[in-house]
mmCIF file of C-alpha atoms in Angstrom:
data_model
loop_
_atom_site.group_PDB
_atom_site.id
_atom_site.type_symbol
_atom_site.label_atom_id
_atom_site.label_comp_id
_atom_site.label_asym_id
_atom_site.label_seq_id
_atom_site.Cartn_x
_atom_site.Cartn_y
_atom_site.Cartn_z
ATOM 1 C CA MET V 145 -137.174 -14.645 -130.539
ATOM 2 C CA ALA V 146 -139.302 -12.682 -128.242
ATOM 3 C CA ASP V 147 -137.666 -9.799 -125.168
ATOM 4 C CA MET V 148 -136.055 -11.808 -123.352
ATOM 5 C CA ALA V 149 -135.629 -9.045 -120.990
ATOM 6 C CA SER V 150 -139.148 -9.234 -119.236
ATOM 7 C CA GLY V 151 -138.317 -12.507 -118.190
ATOM 8 C CA ARG V 152 -137.027 -12.928 -114.818
ATOM 9 C CA PHE V 153 -135.440 -16.249 -112.396
ATOM 10 C CA ILE V 154 -134.230 -15.286 -109.118
ATOM 11 C CA VAL V 155 -131.986 -18.533 -107.609
ATOM 12 C CA GLY V 156 -131.597 -18.468 -104.163
ATOM 13 C CA SER V 157 -131.269 -15.099 -103.175
ATOM 14 C CA VAL V 158 -129.731 -13.991 -107.446
ATOM 15 C CA GLU V 159 -132.490 -12.711 -109.790
ATOM 16 C CA ARG V 160 -131.305 -13.981 -113.214
ATOM 17 C CA SER V 161 -132.938 -12.314 -116.775
ATOM 18 C CA ILE V 162 -134.260 -14.788 -119.398
ATOM 19 C CA LYS V 163 -131.517 -13.992 -121.453
ATOM 20 C CA ASP V 164 -128.688 -14.500 -119.205
ATOM 21 C CA VAL V 165 -130.448 -18.299 -118.571
ATOM 22 C CA PHE V 166 -131.187 -19.126 -122.036
ATOM 23 C CA PHE V 167 -127.300 -18.601 -122.892
ATOM 24 C CA SER V 168 -126.609 -20.845 -119.871
ATOM 25 C CA TYR V 169 -129.146 -23.978 -120.277
ATOM 26 C CA TYR V 170 -130.155 -23.723 -124.599
ATOM 27 C CA SER V 171 -127.553 -25.762 -126.516
ATOM 28 C CA HIS V 172 -127.815 -28.121 -123.748
ATOM 29 C CA LEU V 173 -131.657 -28.213 -123.130
ATOM 30 C CA VAL V 174 -131.593 -29.077 -127.391
ATOM 31 C CA SER V 175 -128.913 -32.020 -127.026
ATOM 32 C CA PHE V 176 -130.938 -33.470 -124.229
ATOM 33 C CA ALA V 177 -134.352 -32.724 -126.182
ATOM 34 C CA ALA V 178 -132.551 -34.609 -129.592
ATOM 35 C CA ALA V 179 -130.861 -37.302 -127.400
ATOM 36 C CA ILE V 180 -134.773 -38.362 -127.235
ATOM 37 C CA LEU V 181 -136.802 -37.324 -130.226
ATOM 38 C CA GLN V 182 -133.794 -37.906 -132.337
ATOM 39 C CA ASP V 183 -134.547 -34.745 -134.644
ATOM 40 C CA GLY V 184 -132.055 -31.573 -134.049
ATOM 41 C CA ARG V 185 -134.135 -29.232 -135.415
ATOM 42 C CA LEU V 186 -137.389 -30.327 -133.042
ATOM 43 C CA ALA V 187 -135.153 -29.872 -129.964
ATOM 44 C CA GLU V 188 -134.502 -26.499 -131.032
ATOM 45 C CA ASP V 189 -138.378 -25.622 -131.799
ATOM 46 C CA ILE V 190 -139.103 -27.439 -127.720
ATOM 47 C CA VAL V 191 -136.324 -24.792 -126.036
ATOM 48 C CA GLN V 192 -136.989 -21.798 -128.217
ATOM 49 C CA ASP V 193 -140.962 -23.098 -127.237
ATOM 50 C CA LEU V 194 -140.028 -23.271 -123.112
ATOM 51 C CA PHE V 195 -137.875 -19.830 -123.639
ATOM 52 C CA LEU V 196 -140.465 -18.197 -125.569
ATOM 53 C CA LYS V 197 -143.513 -19.186 -122.686
ATOM 54 C CA LEU V 198 -140.661 -18.081 -119.475
ATOM 55 C CA CYS V 199 -140.159 -14.680 -121.227
ATOM 56 C CA SER V 200 -143.757 -13.446 -119.907
ATOM 57 C CA SER V 201 -143.129 -14.851 -116.563
ATOM 58 C CA SER V 202 -140.917 -14.351 -113.080
ATOM 59 C CA LYS V 203 -140.165 -17.277 -111.261
ATOM 60 C CA GLU V 204 -138.177 -18.585 -107.998
ATOM 61 C CA PHE V 205 -135.912 -21.289 -107.854
ATOM 62 C CA LYS V 206 -134.681 -22.343 -104.088
ATOM 63 C CA ASP V 207 -131.270 -22.931 -105.869
ATOM 64 C CA GLU V 208 -129.301 -23.116 -109.479
ATOM 65 C CA HIS V 209 -129.940 -26.771 -109.339
ATOM 66 C CA ALA V 210 -133.455 -26.576 -109.107
ATOM 67 C CA LEU V 211 -133.718 -24.351 -112.004
ATOM 68 C CA SER V 212 -131.571 -26.989 -113.614
ATOM 69 C CA CYS V 213 -134.459 -29.353 -112.766
ATOM 70 C CA PHE V 214 -137.504 -27.317 -114.150
ATOM 71 C CA LEU V 215 -135.608 -26.590 -116.847
ATOM 72 C CA TYR V 216 -135.356 -30.230 -118.071
ATOM 73 C CA THR V 217 -137.773 -31.419 -116.314
ATOM 74 C CA SER V 218 -140.143 -29.389 -119.435
ATOM 75 C CA VAL V 219 -137.780 -30.410 -121.949
ATOM 76 C CA LYS V 220 -138.583 -34.126 -121.326
ATOM 77 C CA ASN V 221 -142.345 -34.050 -121.030
ATOM 78 C CA SER V 222 -142.282 -31.501 -124.807
ATOM 79 C CA ALA V 223 -140.666 -33.365 -125.881
ATOM 80 C CA ILE V 224 -142.092 -37.245 -124.658
ATOM 81 C CA ASP V 225 -145.759 -35.071 -125.587
ATOM 82 C CA GLU V 226 -144.264 -34.871 -129.154
ATOM 83 C CA LEU V 227 -143.723 -38.326 -129.158
ATOM 84 C CA ARG V 228 -146.876 -39.384 -128.166
ATOM 85 C CA ARG V 229 -148.191 -36.716 -131.005
ATOM 86 C CA ARG V 230 -146.387 -38.730 -133.039
ATOM 87 C CA SER V 231 -147.749 -41.788 -132.349
ATOM 88 C CA LYS V 232 -150.964 -40.940 -133.386
ATOM 89 C CA ARG V 233 -150.376 -40.016 -136.943
ATOM 90 C CA PRO V 234 -151.588 -41.516 -139.656
ATOM 91 C CA GLY V 235 -149.252 -44.465 -141.005
ATOM 92 C CA SER V 236 -146.986 -44.773 -138.132
ATOM 93 C CA ASN V 237 -146.323 -47.685 -135.822
ATOM 94 C CA ASP V 238 -147.635 -46.112 -132.247
ATOM 95 C CA GLU V 239 -145.777 -49.234 -130.384
ATOM 96 C CA ASP V 240 -141.874 -48.108 -131.920
ATOM 97 C CA VAL V 241 -142.195 -44.499 -131.224
ATOM 98 C CA MET V 242 -143.096 -45.836 -127.372
ATOM 99 C CA ASN V 243 -140.968 -47.597 -127.277
ATOM 100 C CA SER V 244 -138.166 -44.858 -128.229
ATOM 101 C CA ILE V 245 -139.479 -43.294 -124.927
ATOM 102 C CA PRO V 246 -136.442 -43.311 -122.357
ATOM 103 C CA ASP V 247 -136.614 -45.030 -119.290
ATOM 104 C CA GLU V 248 -135.929 -42.934 -115.787
ATOM 105 C CA SER V 249 -132.677 -43.970 -116.002
ATOM 106 C CA SER V 250 -131.286 -42.976 -119.298
ATOM 107 C CA PHE V 251 -132.936 -39.838 -119.067
ATOM 108 C CA ALA V 252 -130.879 -39.293 -116.039
ATOM 109 C CA ASP V 253 -127.340 -40.457 -117.606
ATOM 110 C CA ILE V 254 -128.297 -38.016 -120.237
ATOM 111 C CA VAL V 255 -129.434 -34.705 -118.242
ATOM 112 C CA THR V 256 -126.121 -35.554 -115.406
ATOM 113 C CA GLN V 257 -124.251 -35.844 -119.182
ATOM 114 C CA GLU V 258 -125.907 -32.080 -120.051
ATOM 115 C CA GLU V 259 -125.340 -30.935 -116.174
ATOM 116 C CA PHE V 260 -121.614 -31.672 -116.885
ATOM 117 C CA ARG V 261 -120.658 -30.466 -119.772
ATOM 118 C CA ARG V 262 -122.120 -27.168 -118.614
ATOM 119 C CA LEU V 263 -120.177 -26.735 -115.777
ATOM 120 C CA LEU V 264 -116.848 -27.819 -117.736
ATOM 121 C CA GLU V 265 -117.711 -25.749 -120.052
ATOM 122 C CA LYS V 266 -118.613 -22.265 -117.459
ATOM 123 C CA ALA V 267 -115.503 -23.193 -115.796
ATOM 124 C CA ILE V 268 -113.714 -23.468 -118.838
ATOM 125 C CA ALA V 269 -114.344 -19.538 -120.062
ATOM 126 C CA SER V 270 -113.904 -18.098 -116.878
ATOM 127 C CA LEU V 271 -110.224 -19.699 -116.963
ATOM 128 C CA PRO V 272 -107.777 -16.589 -118.470
ATOM 129 C CA LYS V 273 -107.595 -16.797 -122.448
ATOM 130 C CA GLN V 274 -103.922 -19.273 -122.571
ATOM 131 C CA SER V 275 -105.343 -21.616 -119.888
ATOM 132 C CA ARG V 276 -108.497 -21.987 -121.072
ATOM 133 C CA ARG V 277 -107.359 -22.756 -124.920
ATOM 134 C CA VAL V 278 -105.283 -25.264 -123.335
ATOM 135 C CA MET V 279 -107.972 -26.679 -121.780
ATOM 136 C CA GLU V 280 -110.006 -26.500 -124.979
ATOM 137 C CA LEU V 281 -107.500 -28.739 -126.474
ATOM 138 C CA SER V 282 -107.062 -30.945 -123.943
ATOM 139 C CA LEU V 283 -110.813 -31.612 -124.722
ATOM 140 C CA LYS V 284 -109.856 -32.392 -128.002
ATOM 141 C CA THR V 285 -107.488 -35.018 -126.374
ATOM 142 C CA TYR V 286 -104.750 -33.412 -127.496
ATOM 143 C CA SER V 287 -101.333 -34.485 -125.464
ATOM 144 C CA ASN V 288 -98.938 -32.246 -123.655
ATOM 145 C CA ASN V 289 -97.058 -32.126 -126.970
ATOM 146 C CA GLN V 290 -99.646 -31.550 -129.237
ATOM 147 C CA ILE V 291 -100.731 -28.218 -127.074
ATOM 148 C CA ALA V 292 -97.469 -26.613 -126.604
ATOM 149 C CA ASP V 293 -96.969 -26.281 -130.136
ATOM 150 C CA GLU V 294 -100.038 -25.651 -130.868
ATOM 151 C CA LEU V 295 -100.059 -22.711 -128.758
ATOM 152 C CA GLY V 296 -96.273 -22.254 -129.161
ATOM 153 C CA ILE V 297 -95.726 -22.953 -125.365
ATOM 154 C CA SER V 298 -92.809 -25.403 -123.470
ATOM 155 C CA VAL V 299 -95.177 -28.921 -122.723
ATOM 156 C CA ASN V 300 -93.770 -27.895 -118.835
ATOM 157 C CA THR V 301 -96.142 -24.824 -118.868
ATOM 158 C CA VAL V 302 -98.683 -27.077 -120.361
ATOM 159 C CA LYS V 303 -98.349 -29.022 -117.545
ATOM 160 C CA THR V 304 -98.406 -25.653 -115.014
ATOM 161 C CA LEU V 305 -101.353 -23.905 -116.907
ATOM 162 C CA LYS V 306 -103.634 -27.355 -116.862
ATOM 163 C CA ALA V 307 -102.917 -27.850 -113.230
ATOM 164 C CA ARG V 308 -103.904 -24.269 -111.894
ATOM 165 C CA SER V 309 -106.580 -24.663 -114.503
ATOM 166 C CA LEU V 310 -108.088 -27.625 -112.823
ATOM 167 C CA LYS V 311 -107.166 -26.483 -109.239
ATOM 168 C CA LYS V 312 -109.499 -23.084 -110.441
ATOM 169 C CA MET V 313 -112.152 -24.600 -112.136
ATOM 170 C CA LYS V 314 -112.480 -27.221 -108.872
ATOM 171 C CA GLU V 315 -112.720 -23.867 -107.036
ATOM 172 C CA ILE V 316 -115.778 -22.244 -109.274
ATOM 173 C CA THR V 317 -117.853 -25.864 -109.877
ATOM 174 C CA HIS V 318 -116.961 -28.471 -107.349
ATOM 175 C CA LEU V 319 -116.444 -30.638 -108.875
ATOM 176 C CA SER V 320 -114.274 -33.906 -108.449
ATOM 177 C CA VAL V 321 -110.780 -33.097 -108.490
ATOM 178 C CA ILE V 322 -110.195 -37.231 -109.839
ATOM 179 C CA LEU V 323 -113.343 -36.385 -112.126
ATOM 180 C CA LEU V 324 -111.276 -33.269 -113.642
ATOM 181 C CA SER V 325 -107.588 -34.630 -113.413
ATOM 182 C CA TRP V 326 -109.366 -37.461 -115.654
ATOM 183 C CA LEU V 327 -110.767 -35.706 -118.196
ATOM 184 C CA PHE V 328 -107.368 -33.814 -118.947
ATOM 185 C CA VAL V 329 -104.697 -35.881 -118.012
#
């Protein structure tokens, strides 16, 4: 990829490098594009093209939400453009290709899921090592007993680490305790 250090984003009052934004969003934007295109390689190309274009520019956003909306909208538009190009190829069925474009509510659902995953990963990454491992195993649907066995700690320690982690994650992401509790209990 081109020198990612040259592009800058101002998000609120914080300056972020394009590299930081790339590592925060890349995998989630690829998943989003792949859901639209049903093609992982093409999804990666679209997201990489977006970041290449952004490398030589500086953009200012009111807040993280505005940045996120910009990125997802850019990827969505590029993916739809690609579907339209596909529909014009010889032998393609225009109707089938155009019907594969998700409606607005589907886009909103996909973006919500990807943003939630991004925030969740960010929150988990900020935890101390053992707490982070407990939460990662919880996401893989391990039971408290399985986590305790895997990490060589007591079940009560697992429960305590989960409770502390949920509290810290709520503070970091402002995610609902009920939602986080539903995921990890």
